[in-house]
């Protein structure tokens, strides 16, 4: 009987070694993590590089600086107690930002600021003087009319132009 | 603004310094009790330093000339128009049904001809009927339709023939279209068809026919009789006349000469009897009847005054497309009769309620302000003119070069030529720096009298700036050509400011541009050279004069020989020249 147990044990260890050797082959390679995971924040941050990347003020400061060194890019009241529609405002904002980016392609110097005053939607943008003023006015008329029909509210654009993108620092 | 303040302070200082020797600057500025309220009150009215509300508040995007201002307005509107096209063609991509206009109720046409947008897909929505070559389409439903403006009249007639049962609306639309596009006799024949049909005409048809009446007849009384007939038929068919009817009558009376003058007031009383309030268009036509452009006005100034009495203090709404002509006509009459009081009243009316809407589009606004401002330049003294100038330019009005010349004349009349360099800056900004007449006037005014030292300095700077304008400009810019007068004026200004080197360079320009300098210019130059003692220049001057074969060369030679100490070589040159000129005589 002990002989039988011994042989079965030997057979089992042999089986285990065969199995573990198979497990250790290139097809399935799974090791144990011994150290803690480094959960880095990557949102809205431009990482430090060689020093040739120019970065605006908005891009240079990270999201935890909002309220301290940066303002808000989107201003509306739906985040107050008892107000609703926050999710809809976010979706609208995303659409408006993509729309502005595409319509004024290559002209945006910085992020678009969206303000809502009552029913009025004010889009504030800083543009590079890449197009002629009459072309700017055409695009402004187009954006205002299209967005106001889309969102069924009056839309106003407040535009400011700069000669070049305003660089805050180089990363 | 700041410069005029500094001028005022300077003058004040000059005055006070003659009385006292020193100026006492107070340690503390005291404000009156109402200062805060006054400051707040000043924000309520129009801000003269800001540009129009439709424009963006940025220096790059602010127009500097009237053409830019008008263009930016049109470009914005054309942006609007393009979205209409998009909304119909790609509207489905943007989703929800309320976004798309329901097709069945779309009745209006858009006159895209100005903005040349192709509305090629709309027939797909409607009926696939006809597409005109100029890309404007007429839309209608098979049921009672309203066909508005169309470029090609043939299209309209073809559509009309296709309609199975034309009714009042369709006839009305057809007649209106014909009148709008000049087919007046056809309009009348269509009207007779209408009556034979037998249908009744509506108010709009009659309005169109009355408008067409002066075109079909030649003599004044025939025109008037036709109009009276139409009005009688209107009464028979029990169609009530409205404001547009009576305005059309008044408009027709403008074409009726003296008959118009006698019949105008009865029409106005009819209006009152029917309790229709006359709109600004009626007053416009009234003024047009009595004040024909170019005709002499004798004892007719009362009409404008009476109209203004009627109209002042009232707020009008736009009811007739001709309303927008009122202000322009009124201010033209004030300009022709040189009546500044009435002009102020007209301008005041513009400030009442919603009347600013009735000033018309940007072009009309410019015309209004041009006339108003030139009247001011003629009649008022320079301080008032400058006050209005600062108020209007360039927030509301972009003056043309003629108006700038009027302004220069006003400066001249009131002896404020020291303001010329500032005006020149404004001229450059407005884009009139390459208008020959304006620039020549400017130079003449500067060169005429000798001013005091600092004014002369500023003149010299200004003159050199002007000289730059004459040089080869950028491509596409209008280049001005030098004349003898403008060159001499420029040199006089430079000499008066003791800028001999610059003046010398300009003198050389005479040769390059084939202009002949005048005698007094050369004499003046010689006097200047004598002061500086440059003998070489004197000899060169004589050589230049001889080069032009001018008759005063011998006199110049004599002067140089007397006033300067010449070297042997120079004496030889001069004697040679003397012999030359003697021989040529």
Tab-separated table of N, CA and C in Angstrom, chain A residues 7-117:
chain	number	residue	atom	x	y	z
A	7	UNK	N	4.202	5.581	-5.334
A	7	UNK	CA	4.211	5.717	-6.798
A	7	UNK	C	3.213	6.773	-7.249
A	8	UNK	N	2.039	6.805	-6.574
A	8	UNK	CA	1.058	7.842	-6.989
A	8	UNK	C	1.594	9.241	-6.675
A	9	UNK	N	2.301	9.378	-5.538
A	9	UNK	CA	2.880	10.698	-5.194
A	9	UNK	C	3.912	11.105	-6.239
A	10	UNK	N	4.769	10.155	-6.549
A	10	UNK	CA	5.820	10.449	-7.538
A	10	UNK	C	5.170	10.873	-8.848
A	11	UNK	N	4.108	10.058	-9.202
A	11	UNK	CA	3.413	10.403	-10.443
A	11	UNK	C	2.830	11.812	-10.371
A	12	UNK	N	2.266	12.172	-9.175
A	12	UNK	CA	1.666	13.504	-9.028
A	12	UNK	C	2.703	14.604	-9.143
A	13	UNK	N	3.876	14.400	-8.482
A	13	UNK	CA	4.907	15.439	-8.558
A	13	UNK	C	5.401	15.561	-9.990
A	14	UNK	N	5.537	14.405	-10.651
A	14	UNK	CA	5.956	14.448	-12.043
A	14	UNK	C	4.958	15.248	-12.868
A	15	UNK	N	3.688	14.976	-12.589
A	15	UNK	CA	2.624	15.700	-13.295
A	15	UNK	C	2.748	17.215	-13.039
A	16	UNK	N	2.981	17.550	-11.747
A	16	UNK	CA	3.088	18.965	-11.365
A	16	UNK	C	4.257	19.618	-12.082
A	17	UNK	N	5.367	18.909	-12.135
A	17	UNK	CA	6.543	19.518	-12.764
A	17	UNK	C	6.296	19.704	-14.258
A	18	UNK	N	5.646	18.681	-14.854
A	18	UNK	CA	5.337	18.816	-16.291
A	18	UNK	C	4.436	20.033	-16.509
A	19	UNK	N	3.421	20.125	-15.646
A	19	UNK	CA	2.452	21.239	-15.794
A	19	UNK	C	3.146	22.580	-15.589
A	20	UNK	N	3.963	22.652	-14.554
A	20	UNK	CA	4.603	23.954	-14.263
A	20	UNK	C	5.612	24.310	-15.347
A	21	UNK	N	6.279	23.295	-15.890
A	21	UNK	CA	7.228	23.592	-16.974
A	21	UNK	C	6.472	24.099	-18.196
A	22	UNK	N	5.301	23.516	-18.404
A	22	UNK	CA	4.487	24.021	-19.522
A	22	UNK	C	4.029	25.448	-19.263
A	23	UNK	N	3.681	25.634	-17.976
A	23	UNK	CA	3.252	27.005	-17.657
A	23	UNK	C	4.391	28.003	-17.849
A	24	UNK	N	5.588	27.593	-17.579
A	24	UNK	CA	6.714	28.518	-17.670
A	24	UNK	C	7.178	28.760	-19.100
A	25	UNK	N	6.590	28.063	-20.064
A	25	UNK	CA	7.021	28.261	-21.451
A	25	UNK	C	6.512	29.614	-21.985
A	26	UNK	N	6.989	30.004	-23.134
A	26	UNK	CA	6.737	31.358	-23.666
A	26	UNK	C	5.251	31.659	-23.879
A	27	UNK	N	4.468	30.660	-24.152
A	27	UNK	CA	3.052	30.883	-24.451
A	27	UNK	C	2.328	31.535	-23.291
A	28	UNK	N	2.473	31.074	-22.108
A	28	UNK	CA	1.794	31.712	-20.978
A	28	UNK	C	2.826	32.021	-19.921
A	29	UNK	N	2.985	33.366	-19.721
A	29	UNK	CA	4.060	33.800	-18.857
A	29	UNK	C	3.440	34.723	-17.823
A	30	UNK	N	3.244	34.282	-16.680
A	30	UNK	CA	2.562	35.152	-15.719
A	30	UNK	C	3.342	35.194	-14.436
A	31	UNK	N	3.844	36.402	-14.148
A	31	UNK	CA	4.662	36.517	-12.961
A	31	UNK	C	3.895	37.205	-11.855
A	32	UNK	N	4.510	37.258	-10.728
A	32	UNK	CA	3.880	37.878	-9.566
A	32	UNK	C	4.394	39.301	-9.465
A	33	UNK	N	3.483	40.249	-9.197
A	33	UNK	CA	3.883	41.631	-8.949
A	33	UNK	C	4.312	41.753	-7.503
A	34	UNK	N	5.490	42.242	-7.293
A	34	UNK	CA	5.964	42.343	-5.921
A	34	UNK	C	5.882	43.764	-5.369
A	35	UNK	N	5.883	44.778	-6.292
A	35	UNK	CA	5.834	46.168	-5.799
A	35	UNK	C	4.439	46.764	-6.007
A	36	UNK	N	4.149	47.962	-5.388
A	36	UNK	CA	2.827	48.615	-5.529
A	36	UNK	C	2.722	49.295	-6.885
A	37	UNK	N	1.465	49.410	-7.434
A	37	UNK	CA	1.259	50.061	-8.737
A	37	UNK	C	1.377	51.569	-8.570
A	38	UNK	N	1.970	52.236	-9.575
A	38	UNK	CA	2.112	53.696	-9.522
A	38	UNK	C	0.974	54.301	-10.330
A	39	UNK	N	-0.104	54.746	-9.643
A	39	UNK	CA	-1.303	55.239	-10.349
A	39	UNK	C	-1.110	56.710	-10.668
A	40	UNK	N	-0.440	57.006	-11.836
A	40	UNK	CA	-0.121	58.387	-12.175
A	40	UNK	C	-1.350	59.082	-12.736
A	41	UNK	N	-1.465	60.371	-12.446
A	41	UNK	CA	-2.474	61.196	-13.102
A	41	UNK	C	-1.951	61.615	-14.453
A	42	UNK	N	-2.762	61.355	-15.504
A	42	UNK	CA	-2.292	61.779	-16.815
A	42	UNK	C	-3.221	62.809	-17.468
A	43	UNK	N	-4.303	63.184	-16.750
A	43	UNK	CA	-5.312	64.038	-17.390
A	43	UNK	C	-4.802	65.438	-17.628
A	44	UNK	N	-4.984	65.951	-18.846
A	44	UNK	CA	-4.706	67.345	-19.220
A	44	UNK	C	-3.318	67.806	-18.805
A	45	UNK	N	-2.349	66.930	-18.896
A	45	UNK	CA	-0.995	67.314	-18.493
A	45	UNK	C	-0.064	67.115	-19.657
A	46	UNK	N	0.763	68.116	-19.900
A	46	UNK	CA	1.819	67.944	-20.895
A	46	UNK	C	3.078	67.648	-20.115
A	47	UNK	N	3.696	66.512	-20.427
A	47	UNK	CA	4.851	66.074	-19.645
A	47	UNK	C	6.078	66.867	-20.027
A	48	UNK	N	6.964	67.009	-19.104
A	48	UNK	CA	8.206	67.744	-19.353
A	48	UNK	C	9.040	66.997	-20.370
A	49	UNK	N	9.546	67.703	-21.344
A	49	UNK	CA	10.336	67.058	-22.398
A	49	UNK	C	11.698	67.683	-22.520
A	50	UNK	N	12.168	67.826	-23.755
A	50	UNK	CA	13.530	68.293	-23.981
A	50	UNK	C	13.680	69.795	-23.823
A	51	UNK	N	12.566	70.535	-23.884
A	51	UNK	CA	12.675	71.989	-23.783
A	51	UNK	C	12.371	72.679	-25.082
A	52	UNK	N	11.883	71.952	-26.086
A	52	UNK	CA	11.581	72.568	-27.363
A	52	UNK	C	10.072	72.696	-27.584
A	53	UNK	N	9.292	72.112	-26.683
A	53	UNK	CA	7.845	72.134	-26.851
A	53	UNK	C	7.290	73.395	-26.214
A	54	UNK	N	6.649	74.263	-27.011
A	54	UNK	CA	6.073	75.481	-26.445
A	54	UNK	C	4.687	75.159	-25.909
A	55	UNK	N	4.355	75.833	-24.805
A	55	UNK	CA	3.142	75.464	-24.085
A	55	UNK	C	2.469	76.759	-23.627
A	56	UNK	N	1.114	76.837	-23.787
A	56	UNK	CA	0.430	78.054	-23.344
A	56	UNK	C	0.165	77.959	-21.838
A	57	UNK	N	-0.319	79.070	-21.283
A	57	UNK	CA	-0.595	79.124	-19.839
A	57	UNK	C	-1.609	78.061	-19.446
A	58	UNK	N	-2.609	77.905	-20.296
A	58	UNK	CA	-3.674	76.951	-20.032
A	58	UNK	C	-3.130	75.522	-19.997
A	59	UNK	N	-2.213	75.243	-20.917
A	59	UNK	CA	-1.666	73.890	-20.996
A	59	UNK	C	-0.631	73.645	-19.921
A	60	UNK	N	0.045	74.725	-19.481
A	60	UNK	CA	1.162	74.539	-18.557
A	60	UNK	C	0.696	74.132	-17.164
A	61	UNK	N	-0.454	74.661	-16.767
A	61	UNK	CA	-0.913	74.350	-15.410
A	61	UNK	C	-1.855	73.168	-15.435
A	62	UNK	N	-1.709	72.286	-14.451
A	62	UNK	CA	-2.438	71.029	-14.433
A	62	UNK	C	-3.824	71.226	-13.826
A	63	UNK	N	-4.720	70.229	-13.967
A	63	UNK	CA	-6.099	70.418	-13.504
A	63	UNK	C	-6.232	70.742	-12.023
A	64	UNK	N	-5.289	70.329	-11.174
A	64	UNK	CA	-5.474	70.652	-9.765
A	64	UNK	C	-5.241	72.135	-9.502
A	65	UNK	N	-4.738	72.865	-10.519
A	65	UNK	CA	-4.570	74.305	-10.367
A	65	UNK	C	-5.813	75.098	-10.721
A	66	UNK	N	-6.862	74.371	-11.208
A	66	UNK	CA	-8.102	75.089	-11.564
A	66	UNK	C	-8.710	75.675	-10.298
A	67	UNK	N	-9.053	76.908	-10.349
A	67	UNK	CA	-9.585	77.574	-9.163
A	67	UNK	C	-8.491	78.282	-8.393
A	68	UNK	N	-7.219	77.924	-8.647
A	68	UNK	CA	-6.113	78.574	-7.961
A	68	UNK	C	-5.295	79.409	-8.925
A	69	UNK	N	-4.837	78.784	-10.005
A	69	UNK	CA	-4.068	79.549	-10.980
A	69	UNK	C	-4.730	79.602	-12.336
A	70	UNK	N	-5.757	78.813	-12.515
A	70	UNK	CA	-6.476	78.803	-13.797
A	70	UNK	C	-7.938	79.067	-13.503
A	71	UNK	N	-8.644	79.522	-14.537
A	71	UNK	CA	-10.083	79.663	-14.390
A	71	UNK	C	-10.770	78.475	-15.025
A	72	UNK	N	-12.077	78.607	-15.224
A	72	UNK	CA	-12.849	77.534	-15.831
A	72	UNK	C	-13.076	77.843	-17.297
A	73	UNK	N	-13.069	76.791	-18.095
A	73	UNK	CA	-13.287	77.004	-19.519
A	73	UNK	C	-14.753	77.015	-19.886
A	74	UNK	N	-15.587	76.507	-19.006
A	74	UNK	CA	-17.002	76.425	-19.334
A	74	UNK	C	-17.770	76.896	-18.124
A	75	UNK	N	-18.608	77.913	-18.285
A	75	UNK	CA	-19.279	78.518	-17.141
A	75	UNK	C	-20.782	78.419	-17.306
A	76	UNK	N	-21.389	77.653	-16.409
A	76	UNK	CA	-22.845	77.523	-16.424
A	76	UNK	C	-23.293	77.184	-15.018
A	77	UNK	N	-24.595	77.249	-14.799
A	77	UNK	CA	-25.064	77.107	-13.418
A	77	UNK	C	-25.598	75.721	-13.104
A	78	UNK	N	-25.450	74.769	-14.025
A	78	UNK	CA	-26.115	73.487	-13.771
A	78	UNK	C	-25.401	72.623	-12.745
A	79	UNK	N	-24.239	73.089	-12.250
A	79	UNK	CA	-23.597	72.310	-11.192
A	79	UNK	C	-23.977	72.790	-9.808
A	80	UNK	N	-24.867	73.749	-9.736
A	80	UNK	CA	-25.296	74.236	-8.419
A	80	UNK	C	-26.342	73.295	-7.835
A	81	UNK	N	-26.529	73.438	-6.537
A	81	UNK	CA	-27.497	72.588	-5.830
A	81	UNK	C	-28.896	72.775	-6.419
A	82	UNK	N	-29.504	71.694	-6.792
A	82	UNK	CA	-30.886	71.765	-7.269
A	82	UNK	C	-31.028	72.104	-8.738
A	83	UNK	N	-29.912	72.336	-9.455
A	83	UNK	CA	-30.012	72.623	-10.890
A	83	UNK	C	-29.749	71.349	-11.666
A	84	UNK	N	-30.422	71.203	-12.808
A	84	UNK	CA	-30.162	70.011	-13.611
A	84	UNK	C	-29.673	70.399	-14.989
A	85	UNK	N	-29.366	69.418	-15.762
A	85	UNK	CA	-28.908	69.651	-17.129
A	85	UNK	C	-27.406	69.675	-17.260
A	86	UNK	N	-26.661	69.256	-16.248
A	86	UNK	CA	-25.204	69.338	-16.331
A	86	UNK	C	-24.659	68.465	-17.451
A	87	UNK	N	-25.230	67.283	-17.571
A	87	UNK	CA	-24.722	66.368	-18.595
A	87	UNK	C	-24.961	66.929	-19.989
A	88	UNK	N	-26.160	67.509	-20.198
A	88	UNK	CA	-26.451	68.094	-21.516
A	88	UNK	C	-25.495	69.222	-21.837
A	89	UNK	N	-25.176	70.037	-20.805
A	89	UNK	CA	-24.250	71.162	-21.039
A	89	UNK	C	-22.899	70.627	-21.485
A	90	UNK	N	-22.480	69.516	-20.854
A	90	UNK	CA	-21.178	68.960	-21.213
A	90	UNK	C	-21.163	68.503	-22.662
A	91	UNK	N	-22.220	67.817	-23.052
A	91	UNK	CA	-22.284	67.333	-24.447
A	91	UNK	C	-22.276	68.513	-25.408
A	92	UNK	N	-23.043	69.571	-25.081
A	92	UNK	CA	-23.054	70.760	-25.942
A	92	UNK	C	-21.663	71.361	-26.039
A	93	UNK	N	-21.007	71.459	-24.880
A	93	UNK	CA	-19.674	72.056	-24.872
A	93	UNK	C	-18.722	71.295	-25.776
A	94	UNK	N	-18.775	69.965	-25.679
A	94	UNK	CA	-17.866	69.164	-26.497
A	94	UNK	C	-18.124	69.425	-27.972
A	95	UNK	N	-19.418	69.463	-28.331
A	95	UNK	CA	-19.747	69.719	-29.741
A	95	UNK	C	-19.239	71.081	-30.170
A	96	UNK	N	-19.472	72.093	-29.327
A	96	UNK	CA	-19.073	73.449	-29.692
A	96	UNK	C	-17.569	73.546	-29.846
A	97	UNK	N	-16.832	72.902	-28.956
A	97	UNK	CA	-15.369	72.977	-29.073
A	97	UNK	C	-14.884	72.328	-30.354
A	98	UNK	N	-15.426	71.156	-30.691
A	98	UNK	CA	-15.016	70.517	-31.937
A	98	UNK	C	-15.422	71.350	-33.125
A	99	UNK	N	-16.605	71.948	-33.034
A	99	UNK	CA	-17.102	72.762	-34.142
A	99	UNK	C	-16.191	73.956	-34.379
A	100	UNK	N	-15.823	74.648	-33.317
A	100	UNK	CA	-14.950	75.819	-33.436
A	100	UNK	C	-13.587	75.388	-33.948
A	101	UNK	N	-13.095	74.272	-33.440
A	101	UNK	CA	-11.785	73.805	-33.878
A	101	UNK	C	-11.775	73.536	-35.373
A	102	UNK	N	-12.886	72.965	-35.849
A	102	UNK	CA	-12.946	72.627	-37.262
A	102	UNK	C	-13.233	73.819	-38.155
A	103	UNK	N	-14.159	74.687	-37.714
A	103	UNK	CA	-14.522	75.824	-38.562
A	103	UNK	C	-13.360	76.802	-38.688
A	104	UNK	N	-12.730	77.114	-37.554
A	104	UNK	CA	-11.607	78.052	-37.596
A	104	UNK	C	-10.323	77.247	-37.553
A	105	UNK	N	-10.137	76.418	-38.568
A	105	UNK	CA	-9.058	75.438	-38.462
A	105	UNK	C	-7.691	76.098	-38.482
A	106	UNK	N	-6.870	75.755	-37.498
A	106	UNK	CA	-5.538	76.324	-37.454
A	106	UNK	C	-5.474	77.726	-36.908
A	107	UNK	N	-6.634	78.319	-36.585
A	107	UNK	CA	-6.625	79.707	-36.136
A	107	UNK	C	-6.744	79.863	-34.634
A	108	UNK	N	-7.169	78.799	-33.959
A	108	UNK	CA	-7.390	78.937	-32.520
A	108	UNK	C	-6.071	79.006	-31.790
A	109	UNK	N	-5.894	80.057	-30.988
A	109	UNK	CA	-4.639	80.201	-30.258
A	109	UNK	C	-4.699	79.501	-28.915
A	110	UNK	N	-5.896	79.309	-28.399
A	110	UNK	CA	-6.031	78.706	-27.083
A	110	UNK	C	-7.414	78.080	-26.988
A	111	UNK	N	-7.676	77.456	-25.855
A	111	UNK	CA	-8.974	76.802	-25.704
A	111	UNK	C	-10.111	77.804	-25.792
A	112	UNK	N	-11.249	77.316	-26.266
A	112	UNK	CA	-12.451	78.156	-26.375
A	112	UNK	C	-13.120	78.217	-25.004
A	113	UNK	N	-13.527	79.398	-24.595
A	113	UNK	CA	-14.225	79.564	-23.321
A	113	UNK	C	-15.705	79.719	-23.622
A	114	UNK	N	-16.523	78.956	-22.924
A	114	UNK	CA	-17.965	78.993	-23.207
A	114	UNK	C	-18.685	79.507	-21.972
A	115	UNK	N	-19.445	80.568	-22.152
A	115	UNK	CA	-20.166	81.143	-21.017
A	115	UNK	C	-21.648	81.128	-21.328
A	116	UNK	N	-22.430	80.817	-20.324
A	116	UNK	CA	-23.884	80.846	-20.519
A	116	UNK	C	-24.480	81.873	-19.573
A	117	UNK	N	-25.158	82.841	-20.169
A	117	UNK	CA	-25.817	83.861	-19.334
A	117	UNK	C	-27.290	83.786	-19.640
